[in-house]
mmCIF file of C-alpha atoms in Angstrom:
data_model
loop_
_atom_site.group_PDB
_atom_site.id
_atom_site.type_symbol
_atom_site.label_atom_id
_atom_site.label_comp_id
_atom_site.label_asym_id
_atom_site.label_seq_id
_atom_site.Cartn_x
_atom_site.Cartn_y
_atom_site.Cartn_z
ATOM 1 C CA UNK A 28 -2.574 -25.923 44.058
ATOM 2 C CA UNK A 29 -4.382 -22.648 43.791
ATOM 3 C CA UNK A 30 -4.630 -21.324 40.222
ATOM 4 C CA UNK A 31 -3.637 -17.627 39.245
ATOM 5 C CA UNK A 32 -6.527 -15.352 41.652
ATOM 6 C CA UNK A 33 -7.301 -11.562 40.457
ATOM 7 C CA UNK A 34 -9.519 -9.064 42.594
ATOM 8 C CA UNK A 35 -11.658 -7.580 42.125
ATOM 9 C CA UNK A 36 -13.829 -9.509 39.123
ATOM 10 C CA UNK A 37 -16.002 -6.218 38.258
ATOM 11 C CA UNK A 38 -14.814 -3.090 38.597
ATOM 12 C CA UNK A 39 -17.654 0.099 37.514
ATOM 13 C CA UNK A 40 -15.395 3.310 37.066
ATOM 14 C CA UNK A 41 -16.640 7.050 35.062
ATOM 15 C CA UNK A 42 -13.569 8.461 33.162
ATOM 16 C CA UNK A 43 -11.183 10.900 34.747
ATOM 17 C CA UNK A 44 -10.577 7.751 37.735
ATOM 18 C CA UNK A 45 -7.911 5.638 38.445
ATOM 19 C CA UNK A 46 -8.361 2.184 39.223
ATOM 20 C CA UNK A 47 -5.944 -0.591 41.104
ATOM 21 C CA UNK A 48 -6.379 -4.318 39.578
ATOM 22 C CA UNK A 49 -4.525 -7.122 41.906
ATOM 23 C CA UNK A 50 -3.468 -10.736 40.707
ATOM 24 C CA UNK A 51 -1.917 -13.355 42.931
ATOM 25 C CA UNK A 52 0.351 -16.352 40.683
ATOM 26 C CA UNK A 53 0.031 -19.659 41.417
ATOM 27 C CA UNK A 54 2.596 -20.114 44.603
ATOM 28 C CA UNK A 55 5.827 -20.727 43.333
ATOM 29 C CA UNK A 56 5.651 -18.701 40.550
ATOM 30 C CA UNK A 57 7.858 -15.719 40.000
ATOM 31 C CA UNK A 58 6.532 -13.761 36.406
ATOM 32 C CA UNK A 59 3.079 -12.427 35.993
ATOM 33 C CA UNK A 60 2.405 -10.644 32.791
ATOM 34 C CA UNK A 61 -0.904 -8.465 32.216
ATOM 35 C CA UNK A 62 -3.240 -8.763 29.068
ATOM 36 C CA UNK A 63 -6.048 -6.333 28.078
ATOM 37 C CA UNK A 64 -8.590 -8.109 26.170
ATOM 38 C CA UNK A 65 -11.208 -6.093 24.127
ATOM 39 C CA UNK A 66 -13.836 -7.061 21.318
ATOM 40 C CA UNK A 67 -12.143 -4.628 19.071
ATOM 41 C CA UNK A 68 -8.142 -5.391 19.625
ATOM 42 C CA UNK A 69 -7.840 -8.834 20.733
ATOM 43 C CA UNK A 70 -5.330 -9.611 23.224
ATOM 44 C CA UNK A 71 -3.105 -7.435 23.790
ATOM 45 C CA UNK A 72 0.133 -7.547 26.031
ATOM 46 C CA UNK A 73 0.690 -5.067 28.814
ATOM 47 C CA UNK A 74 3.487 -5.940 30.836
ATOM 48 C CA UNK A 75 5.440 -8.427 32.351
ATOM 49 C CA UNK A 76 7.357 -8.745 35.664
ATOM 50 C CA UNK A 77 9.684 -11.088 37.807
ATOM 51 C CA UNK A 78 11.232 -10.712 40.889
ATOM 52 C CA UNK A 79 9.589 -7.157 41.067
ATOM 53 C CA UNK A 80 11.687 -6.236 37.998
ATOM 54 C CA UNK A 81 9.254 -5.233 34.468
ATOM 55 C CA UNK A 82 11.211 -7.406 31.879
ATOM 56 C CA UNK A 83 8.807 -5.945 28.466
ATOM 57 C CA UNK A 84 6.585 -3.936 28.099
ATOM 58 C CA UNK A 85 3.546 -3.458 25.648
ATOM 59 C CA UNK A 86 2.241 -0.822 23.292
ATOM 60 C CA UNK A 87 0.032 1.116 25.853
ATOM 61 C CA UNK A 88 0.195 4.660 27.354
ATOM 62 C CA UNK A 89 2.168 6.116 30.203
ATOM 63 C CA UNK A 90 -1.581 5.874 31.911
ATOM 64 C CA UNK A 91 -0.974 1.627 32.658
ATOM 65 C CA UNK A 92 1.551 0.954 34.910
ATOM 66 C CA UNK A 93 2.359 -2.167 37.314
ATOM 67 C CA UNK A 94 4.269 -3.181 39.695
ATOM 68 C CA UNK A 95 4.977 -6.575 41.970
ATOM 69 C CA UNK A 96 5.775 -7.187 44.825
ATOM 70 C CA UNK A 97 8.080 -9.344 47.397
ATOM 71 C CA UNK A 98 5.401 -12.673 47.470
ATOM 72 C CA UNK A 99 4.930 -12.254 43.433
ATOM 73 C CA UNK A 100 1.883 -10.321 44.166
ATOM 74 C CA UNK A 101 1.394 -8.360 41.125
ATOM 75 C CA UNK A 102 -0.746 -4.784 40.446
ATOM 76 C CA UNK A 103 -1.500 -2.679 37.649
ATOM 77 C CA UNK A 104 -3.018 0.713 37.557
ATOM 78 C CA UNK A 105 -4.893 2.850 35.524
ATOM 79 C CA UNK A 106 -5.099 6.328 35.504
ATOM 80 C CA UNK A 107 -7.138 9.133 34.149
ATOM 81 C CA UNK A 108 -9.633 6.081 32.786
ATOM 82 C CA UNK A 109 -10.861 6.641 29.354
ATOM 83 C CA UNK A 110 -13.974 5.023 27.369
ATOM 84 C CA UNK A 111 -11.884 2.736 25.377
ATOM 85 C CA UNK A 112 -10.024 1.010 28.700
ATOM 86 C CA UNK A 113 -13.506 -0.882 29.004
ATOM 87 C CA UNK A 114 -12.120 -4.460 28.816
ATOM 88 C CA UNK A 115 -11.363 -7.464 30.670
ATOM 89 C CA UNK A 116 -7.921 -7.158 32.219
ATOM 90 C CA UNK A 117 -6.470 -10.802 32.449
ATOM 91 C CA UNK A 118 -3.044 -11.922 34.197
ATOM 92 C CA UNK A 119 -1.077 -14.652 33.729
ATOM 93 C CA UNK A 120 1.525 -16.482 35.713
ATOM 94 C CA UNK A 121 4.639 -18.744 35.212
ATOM 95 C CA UNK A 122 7.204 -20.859 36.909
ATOM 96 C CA UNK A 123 10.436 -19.632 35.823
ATOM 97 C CA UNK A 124 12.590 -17.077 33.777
ATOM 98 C CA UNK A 125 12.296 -19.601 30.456
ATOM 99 C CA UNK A 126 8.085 -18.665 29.406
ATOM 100 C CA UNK A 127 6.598 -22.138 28.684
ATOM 101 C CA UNK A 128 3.193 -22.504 30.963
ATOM 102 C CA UNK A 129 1.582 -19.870 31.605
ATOM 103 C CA UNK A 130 -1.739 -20.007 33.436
ATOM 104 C CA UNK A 131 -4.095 -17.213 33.221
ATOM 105 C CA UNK A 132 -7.088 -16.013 36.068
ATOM 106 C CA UNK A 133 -10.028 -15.357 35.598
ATOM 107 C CA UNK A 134 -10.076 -11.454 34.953
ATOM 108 C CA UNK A 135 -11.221 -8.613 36.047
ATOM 109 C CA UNK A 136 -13.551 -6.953 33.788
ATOM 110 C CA UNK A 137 -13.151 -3.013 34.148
ATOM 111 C CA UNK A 138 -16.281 -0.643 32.545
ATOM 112 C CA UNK A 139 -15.859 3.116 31.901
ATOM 113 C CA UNK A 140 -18.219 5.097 31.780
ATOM 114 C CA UNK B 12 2.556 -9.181 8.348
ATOM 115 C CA UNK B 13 2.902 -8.836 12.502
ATOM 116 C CA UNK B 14 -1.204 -10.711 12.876
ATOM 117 C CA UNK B 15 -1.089 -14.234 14.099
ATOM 118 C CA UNK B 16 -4.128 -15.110 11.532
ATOM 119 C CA UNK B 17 -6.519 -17.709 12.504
ATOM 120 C CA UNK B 18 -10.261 -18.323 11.255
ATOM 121 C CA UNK B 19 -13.023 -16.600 13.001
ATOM 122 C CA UNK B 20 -15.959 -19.239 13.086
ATOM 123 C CA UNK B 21 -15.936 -22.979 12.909
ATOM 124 C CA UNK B 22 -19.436 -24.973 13.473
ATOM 125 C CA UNK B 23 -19.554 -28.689 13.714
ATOM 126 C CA UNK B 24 -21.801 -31.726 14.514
ATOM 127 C CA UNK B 25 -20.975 -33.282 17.868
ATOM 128 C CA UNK B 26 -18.724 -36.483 17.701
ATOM 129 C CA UNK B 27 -17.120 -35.347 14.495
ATOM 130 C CA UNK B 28 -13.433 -33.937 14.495
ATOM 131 C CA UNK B 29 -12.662 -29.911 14.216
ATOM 132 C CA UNK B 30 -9.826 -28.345 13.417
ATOM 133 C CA UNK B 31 -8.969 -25.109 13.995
ATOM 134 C CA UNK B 32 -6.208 -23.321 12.311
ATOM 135 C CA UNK B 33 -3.448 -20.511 12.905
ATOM 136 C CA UNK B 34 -1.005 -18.871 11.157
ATOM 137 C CA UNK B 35 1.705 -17.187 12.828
ATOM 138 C CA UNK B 36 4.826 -14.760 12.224
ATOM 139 C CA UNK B 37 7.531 -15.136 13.111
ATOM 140 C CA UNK B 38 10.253 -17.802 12.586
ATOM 141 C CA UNK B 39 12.422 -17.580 15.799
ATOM 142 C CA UNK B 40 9.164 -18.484 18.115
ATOM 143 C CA UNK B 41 10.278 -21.030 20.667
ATOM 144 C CA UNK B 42 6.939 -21.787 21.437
ATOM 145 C CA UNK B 43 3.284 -22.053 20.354
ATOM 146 C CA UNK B 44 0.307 -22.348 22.133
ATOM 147 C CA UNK B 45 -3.767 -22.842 22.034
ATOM 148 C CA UNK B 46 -5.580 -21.525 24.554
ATOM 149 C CA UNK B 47 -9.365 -22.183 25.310
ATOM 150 C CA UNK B 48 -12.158 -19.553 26.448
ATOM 151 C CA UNK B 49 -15.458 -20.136 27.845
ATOM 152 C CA UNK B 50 -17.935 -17.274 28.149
ATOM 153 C CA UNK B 51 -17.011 -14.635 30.879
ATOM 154 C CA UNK B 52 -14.308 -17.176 31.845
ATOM 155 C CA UNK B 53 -9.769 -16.285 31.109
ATOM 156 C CA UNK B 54 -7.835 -18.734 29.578
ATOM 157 C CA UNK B 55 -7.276 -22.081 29.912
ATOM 158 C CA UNK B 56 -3.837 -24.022 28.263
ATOM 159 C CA UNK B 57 -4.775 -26.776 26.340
ATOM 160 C CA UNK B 58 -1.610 -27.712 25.017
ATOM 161 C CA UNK B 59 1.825 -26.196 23.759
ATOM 162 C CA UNK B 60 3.743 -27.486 20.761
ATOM 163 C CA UNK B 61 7.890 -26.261 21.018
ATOM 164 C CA UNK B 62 9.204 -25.039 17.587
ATOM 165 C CA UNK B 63 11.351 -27.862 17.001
ATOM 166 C CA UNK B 64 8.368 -30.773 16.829
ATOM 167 C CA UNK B 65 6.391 -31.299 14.060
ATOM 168 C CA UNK B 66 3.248 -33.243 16.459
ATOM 169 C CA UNK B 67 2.217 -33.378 19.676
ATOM 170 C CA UNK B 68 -0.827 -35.526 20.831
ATOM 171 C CA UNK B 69 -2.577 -35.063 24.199
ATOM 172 C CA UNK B 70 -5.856 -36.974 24.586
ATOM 173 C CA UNK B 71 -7.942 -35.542 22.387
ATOM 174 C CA UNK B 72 -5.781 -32.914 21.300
ATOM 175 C CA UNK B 73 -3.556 -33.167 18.452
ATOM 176 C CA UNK B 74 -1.501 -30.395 17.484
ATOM 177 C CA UNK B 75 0.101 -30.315 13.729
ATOM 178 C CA UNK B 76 3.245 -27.587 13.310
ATOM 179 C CA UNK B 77 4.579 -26.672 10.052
ATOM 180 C CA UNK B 78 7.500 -24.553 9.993
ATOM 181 C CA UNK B 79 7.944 -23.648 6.462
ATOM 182 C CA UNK B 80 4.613 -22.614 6.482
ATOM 183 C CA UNK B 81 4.328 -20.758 9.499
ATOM 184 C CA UNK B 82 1.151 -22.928 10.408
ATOM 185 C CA UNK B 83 -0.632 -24.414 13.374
ATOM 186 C CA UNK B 84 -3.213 -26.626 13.348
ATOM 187 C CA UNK B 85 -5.500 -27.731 16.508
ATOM 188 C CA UNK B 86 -7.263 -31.015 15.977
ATOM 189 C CA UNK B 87 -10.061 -32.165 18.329
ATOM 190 C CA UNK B 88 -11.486 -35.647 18.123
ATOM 191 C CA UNK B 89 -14.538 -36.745 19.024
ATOM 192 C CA UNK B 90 -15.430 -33.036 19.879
ATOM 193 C CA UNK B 91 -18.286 -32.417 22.478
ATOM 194 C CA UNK B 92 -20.687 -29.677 23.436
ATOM 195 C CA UNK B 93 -18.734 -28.651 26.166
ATOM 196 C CA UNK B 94 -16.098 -28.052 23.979
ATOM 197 C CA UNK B 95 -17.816 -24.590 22.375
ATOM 198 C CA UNK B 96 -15.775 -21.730 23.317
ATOM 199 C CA UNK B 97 -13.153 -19.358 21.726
ATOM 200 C CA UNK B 98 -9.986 -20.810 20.677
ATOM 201 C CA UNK B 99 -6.865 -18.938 21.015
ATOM 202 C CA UNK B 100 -3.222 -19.498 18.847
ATOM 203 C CA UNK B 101 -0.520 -17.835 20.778
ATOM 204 C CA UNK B 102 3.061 -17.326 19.783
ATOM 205 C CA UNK B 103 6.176 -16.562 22.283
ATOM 206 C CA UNK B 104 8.292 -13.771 20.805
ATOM 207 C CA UNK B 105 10.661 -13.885 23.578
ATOM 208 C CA UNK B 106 11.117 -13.455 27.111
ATOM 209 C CA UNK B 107 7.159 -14.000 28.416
ATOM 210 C CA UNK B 108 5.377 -12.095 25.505
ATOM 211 C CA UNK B 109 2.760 -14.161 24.241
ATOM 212 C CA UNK B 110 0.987 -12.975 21.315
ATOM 213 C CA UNK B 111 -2.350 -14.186 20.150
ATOM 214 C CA UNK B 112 -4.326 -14.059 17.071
ATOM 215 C CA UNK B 113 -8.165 -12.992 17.246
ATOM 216 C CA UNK B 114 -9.401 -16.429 18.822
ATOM 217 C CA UNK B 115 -12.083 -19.020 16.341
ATOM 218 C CA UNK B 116 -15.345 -19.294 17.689
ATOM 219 C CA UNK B 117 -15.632 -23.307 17.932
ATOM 220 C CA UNK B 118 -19.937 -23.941 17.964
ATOM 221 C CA UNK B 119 -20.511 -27.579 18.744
ATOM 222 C CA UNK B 120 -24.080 -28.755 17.655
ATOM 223 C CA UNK B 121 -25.793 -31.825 19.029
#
Protein backbone atom coordinates (compact mmCIF):
# COMPACT_ATOMS: atom_id res chain seq x y z
CA UNK A 1 0.00 0.00 0.00
CA UNK A 2 1.19 3.44 -0.89
CA UNK A 3 2.00 5.61 2.14
CA UNK A 4 0.59 9.28 2.57
CA UNK A 5 2.39 11.25 -0.92
CA UNK A 6 2.71 15.28 -0.77
CA UNK A 7 3.89 17.45 -3.87
CA UNK A 8 5.77 19.26 -4.29
CA UNK A 9 8.88 18.41 -1.64
CA UNK A 10 10.56 22.06 -2.06
CA UNK A 11 8.77 24.83 -2.71
CA UNK A 12 11.15 28.52 -3.08
CA UNK A 13 8.50 31.44 -2.72
CA UNK A 14 9.46 35.68 -1.91
CA UNK A 15 6.70 37.11 0.40
CA UNK A 16 3.61 38.77 -0.97
CA UNK A 17 2.93 34.94 -2.99
CA UNK A 18 0.61 32.39 -2.53
CA UNK A 19 1.49 28.94 -2.68
CA UNK A 20 -0.74 25.51 -3.25
CA UNK A 21 0.70 22.35 -1.17
CA UNK A 22 -1.08 18.85 -2.31
CA UNK A 23 -1.16 15.53 -0.16
CA UNK A 24 -2.67 12.28 -1.32
CA UNK A 25 -3.78 9.65 2.00
CA UNK A 26 -3.04 6.34 1.90
CA UNK A 27 -6.13 4.80 -0.34
CA UNK A 28 -8.82 4.11 1.83
CA UNK A 29 -8.39 6.76 4.00
CA UNK A 30 -10.93 9.48 4.49
CA UNK A 31 -9.20 12.40 7.13
CA UNK A 32 -6.05 14.22 6.35
CA UNK A 33 -5.00 16.80 8.83
CA UNK A 34 -2.11 19.45 8.06
CA UNK A 35 0.90 20.23 10.47
CA UNK A 36 3.36 23.16 10.18
CA UNK A 37 6.55 22.23 11.67
CA UNK A 38 9.15 25.00 12.50
CA UNK A 39 12.48 25.08 14.66
CA UNK A 40 10.92 27.75 16.73
CA UNK A 41 7.11 26.38 17.41
CA UNK A 42 7.20 22.76 17.14
CA UNK A 43 4.38 21.09 15.61
CA UNK A 44 1.72 22.77 15.22
CA UNK A 45 -1.86 21.71 13.98
CA UNK A 46 -3.48 23.35 10.99
CA UNK A 47 -6.46 21.66 10.00
CA UNK A 48 -8.21 18.66 9.59
CA UNK A 49 -10.74 17.30 7.03
CA UNK A 50 -13.02 14.24 6.10
CA UNK A 51 -15.27 13.65 3.52
CA UNK A 52 -14.39 17.24 2.20
CA UNK A 53 -15.87 18.60 5.45
CA UNK A 54 -12.92 20.73 7.94
CA UNK A 55 -13.81 19.02 11.34
CA UNK A 56 -11.01 21.56 13.63
CA UNK A 57 -9.17 23.86 12.98
CA UNK A 58 -5.79 25.30 14.40
CA UNK A 59 -4.49 28.57 15.75
CA UNK A 60 -3.31 30.09 12.36
CA UNK A 61 -4.46 33.12 10.26
CA UNK A 62 -7.26 33.58 7.80
CA UNK A 63 -4.01 33.41 5.25
CA UNK A 64 -3.99 29.06 5.57
CA UNK A 65 -6.79 27.55 4.24
CA UNK A 66 -7.54 23.86 2.82
CA UNK A 67 -9.72 22.07 1.29
CA UNK A 68 -10.29 18.16 0.02
CA UNK A 69 -11.59 16.78 -2.34
CA UNK A 70 -13.98 13.79 -3.73
CA UNK A 71 -10.83 10.91 -3.82
CA UNK A 72 -9.54 12.35 -0.22
CA UNK A 73 -7.14 14.42 -2.11
CA UNK A 74 -6.34 17.10 0.24
CA UNK A 75 -4.80 20.98 -0.41
CA UNK A 76 -3.83 23.78 1.60
CA UNK A 77 -2.97 27.25 0.60
CA UNK A 78 -1.11 30.04 1.59
CA UNK A 79 -1.54 33.42 0.85
CA UNK A 80 0.20 36.70 1.02
CA UNK A 81 3.45 34.41 2.27
CA UNK A 82 5.30 35.94 5.07
CA UNK A 83 9.03 35.26 6.46
CA UNK A 84 7.90 33.27 9.35
CA UNK A 85 5.68 30.57 7.05
CA UNK A 86 9.29 29.12 6.24
CA UNK A 87 8.66 25.55 7.51
CA UNK A 88 8.07 22.11 6.57
CA UNK A 89 4.37 21.60 5.95
CA UNK A 90 3.59 17.85 6.85
CA UNK A 91 0.12 15.92 6.33
CA UNK A 92 -1.15 13.16 7.84
CA UNK A 93 -3.76 10.59 7.03
CA UNK A 94 -6.21 8.14 8.78
CA UNK A 95 -8.66 5.37 8.28
CA UNK A 96 -11.73 6.40 9.90
CA UNK A 97 -13.79 9.09 11.88
CA UNK A 98 -12.30 7.50 15.45
CA UNK A 99 -8.20 9.19 15.14
CA UNK A 100 -5.98 6.21 16.14
CA UNK A 101 -3.17 5.74 13.17
CA UNK A 102 -2.26 8.32 11.61
CA UNK A 103 0.53 8.16 9.04
CA UNK A 104 2.32 11.20 8.05
CA UNK A 105 4.32 12.04 4.34
CA UNK A 106 7.12 13.16 3.87
CA UNK A 107 6.59 17.07 3.68
CA UNK A 108 6.92 19.69 1.77
CA UNK A 109 9.36 22.13 2.95
CA UNK A 110 8.17 25.78 1.91
CA UNK A 111 11.10 28.84 2.12
CA UNK A 112 10.15 32.56 2.07
CA UNK A 113 12.08 34.79 1.17
CA UNK B 1 0.13 24.12 31.62
CA UNK B 2 -1.21 23.40 27.73
CA UNK B 3 2.98 22.02 26.68
CA UNK B 4 3.23 18.32 26.27
CA UNK B 5 6.88 18.49 28.07
CA UNK B 6 9.43 16.05 27.06
CA UNK B 7 13.40 16.24 27.38
CA UNK B 8 15.33 17.82 24.66
CA UNK B 9 18.60 15.64 24.34
CA UNK B 10 19.31 12.08 25.28
CA UNK B 11 22.89 10.47 24.23
CA UNK B 12 23.63 6.85 24.73
CA UNK B 13 26.15 4.02 24.00
CA UNK B 14 24.89 1.60 21.37
CA UNK B 15 23.36 -1.72 22.77
CA UNK B 16 22.34 -0.05 25.98
CA UNK B 17 18.56 0.84 26.67
CA UNK B 18 17.15 4.68 26.31
CA UNK B 19 14.33 6.02 27.49
CA UNK B 20 12.78 8.88 26.51
CA UNK B 21 10.20 10.66 28.46
CA UNK B 22 6.91 12.87 28.05
CA UNK B 23 4.67 14.57 30.01
CA UNK B 24 1.39 15.44 28.80
CA UNK B 25 -1.90 17.52 29.70
CA UNK B 26 -4.62 16.61 29.65
CA UNK B 27 -6.62 13.82 31.40
CA UNK B 28 -9.46 12.98 28.89
CA UNK B 29 -6.71 11.97 26.04
CA UNK B 30 -7.89 8.76 24.44
CA UNK B 31 -4.73 8.26 22.99
CA UNK B 32 -0.94 8.73 23.11
CA UNK B 33 1.56 8.39 20.71
CA UNK B 34 5.57 8.46 19.83
CA UNK B 35 6.49 9.34 16.71
CA UNK B 36 10.06 9.00 15.14
CA UNK B 37 12.00 11.61 12.80
CA UNK B 38 14.94 11.13 10.73
CA UNK B 39 16.72 14.12 9.22
CA UNK B 40 14.73 15.88 6.35
CA UNK B 41 12.39 12.86 6.66
CA UNK B 42 8.06 13.32 8.37
CA UNK B 43 7.00 11.09 10.81
CA UNK B 44 7.00 7.72 11.33
CA UNK B 45 4.44 5.82 14.18
CA UNK B 46 6.28 3.76 16.31
CA UNK B 47 3.72 2.78 18.58
CA UNK B 48 0.44 4.11 20.36
CA UNK B 49 -0.47 3.35 23.95
CA UNK B 50 -4.72 3.94 24.55
CA UNK B 51 -5.43 5.78 27.88
CA UNK B 52 -6.83 2.94 29.57
CA UNK B 53 -3.41 0.56 29.54
CA UNK B 54 -0.79 0.97 31.74
CA UNK B 55 2.03 -1.08 29.05
CA UNK B 56 2.31 -1.86 25.77
CA UNK B 57 5.35 -3.82 24.32
CA UNK B 58 6.18 -3.97 20.59
CA UNK B 59 9.58 -5.49 19.75
CA UNK B 60 11.81 -3.32 20.99
CA UNK B 61 9.51 -0.80 22.05
CA UNK B 62 8.07 -0.63 25.37
CA UNK B 63 5.82 2.01 26.26
CA UNK B 64 5.12 2.80 30.20
CA UNK B 65 1.71 5.12 30.87
CA UNK B 66 1.00 6.63 34.11
CA UNK B 67 -2.16 8.31 34.50
CA UNK B 68 -1.95 9.98 37.76
CA UNK B 69 1.04 11.39 36.66
CA UNK B 70 0.29 12.48 33.36
CA UNK B 71 3.52 10.57 32.11
CA UNK B 72 4.82 8.65 29.15
CA UNK B 73 7.70 6.86 28.94
CA UNK B 74 9.38 5.31 25.59
CA UNK B 75 11.78 2.51 26.29
CA UNK B 76 14.14 1.18 23.57
CA UNK B 77 16.18 -1.93 24.10
CA UNK B 78 19.10 -2.82 22.67
CA UNK B 79 19.08 0.65 20.88
CA UNK B 80 21.11 0.98 17.55
CA UNK B 81 22.69 3.68 15.46
CA UNK B 82 20.01 3.76 13.19
CA UNK B 83 17.88 4.53 15.82
CA UNK B 84 19.25 8.47 16.18
CA UNK B 85 16.56 10.73 15.25
CA UNK B 86 13.98 13.07 16.95
CA UNK B 87 11.46 11.53 19.07
CA UNK B 88 8.05 12.85 19.19
CA UNK B 89 5.16 12.38 22.30
CA UNK B 90 1.83 13.17 20.85
CA UNK B 91 -1.46 13.45 22.63
CA UNK B 92 -5.15 13.18 20.93
CA UNK B 93 -7.35 15.96 22.31
CA UNK B 94 -10.22 14.87 20.34
CA UNK B 95 -11.53 14.37 17.04
CA UNK B 96 -7.94 14.03 14.88
CA UNK B 97 -5.93 16.80 16.77
CA UNK B 98 -2.76 15.45 17.70
CA UNK B 99 -0.62 17.52 19.75
CA UNK B 100 3.06 17.06 20.22
CA UNK B 101 5.62 18.18 22.58
CA UNK B 102 9.06 19.65 21.19
CA UNK B 103 10.52 16.12 20.08
CA UNK B 104 14.12 14.57 22.24
CA UNK B 105 16.98 14.39 20.17
CA UNK B 106 17.94 10.51 20.68
CA UNK B 107 22.16 10.43 19.65
CA UNK B 108 23.20 6.82 19.51
CA UNK B 109 27.08 6.40 19.84
CA UNK B 110 28.97 3.33 18.71
Amino acid sequence: KAGVTQTPRYLIKTRGQQVTLSCSPISGHRSVSWYQQTPGQGLQFLFEYFSETQRNKGNFPGRFSGRQFSNSRSEMNVSTLELGDSALYLCASSAGQGLIEQFFGPGTRLTVL
Amino acid sequence: GEDVEQSLFLSVREGDSSVINCTYTDSSSTYLYWYKQEPGAGLQLLTYIFSNMDMKQDQRLTVLLNKKDKHLSLRIADTQTGDSAIYFCAENRGYSTLTFGKGTMLLVSP
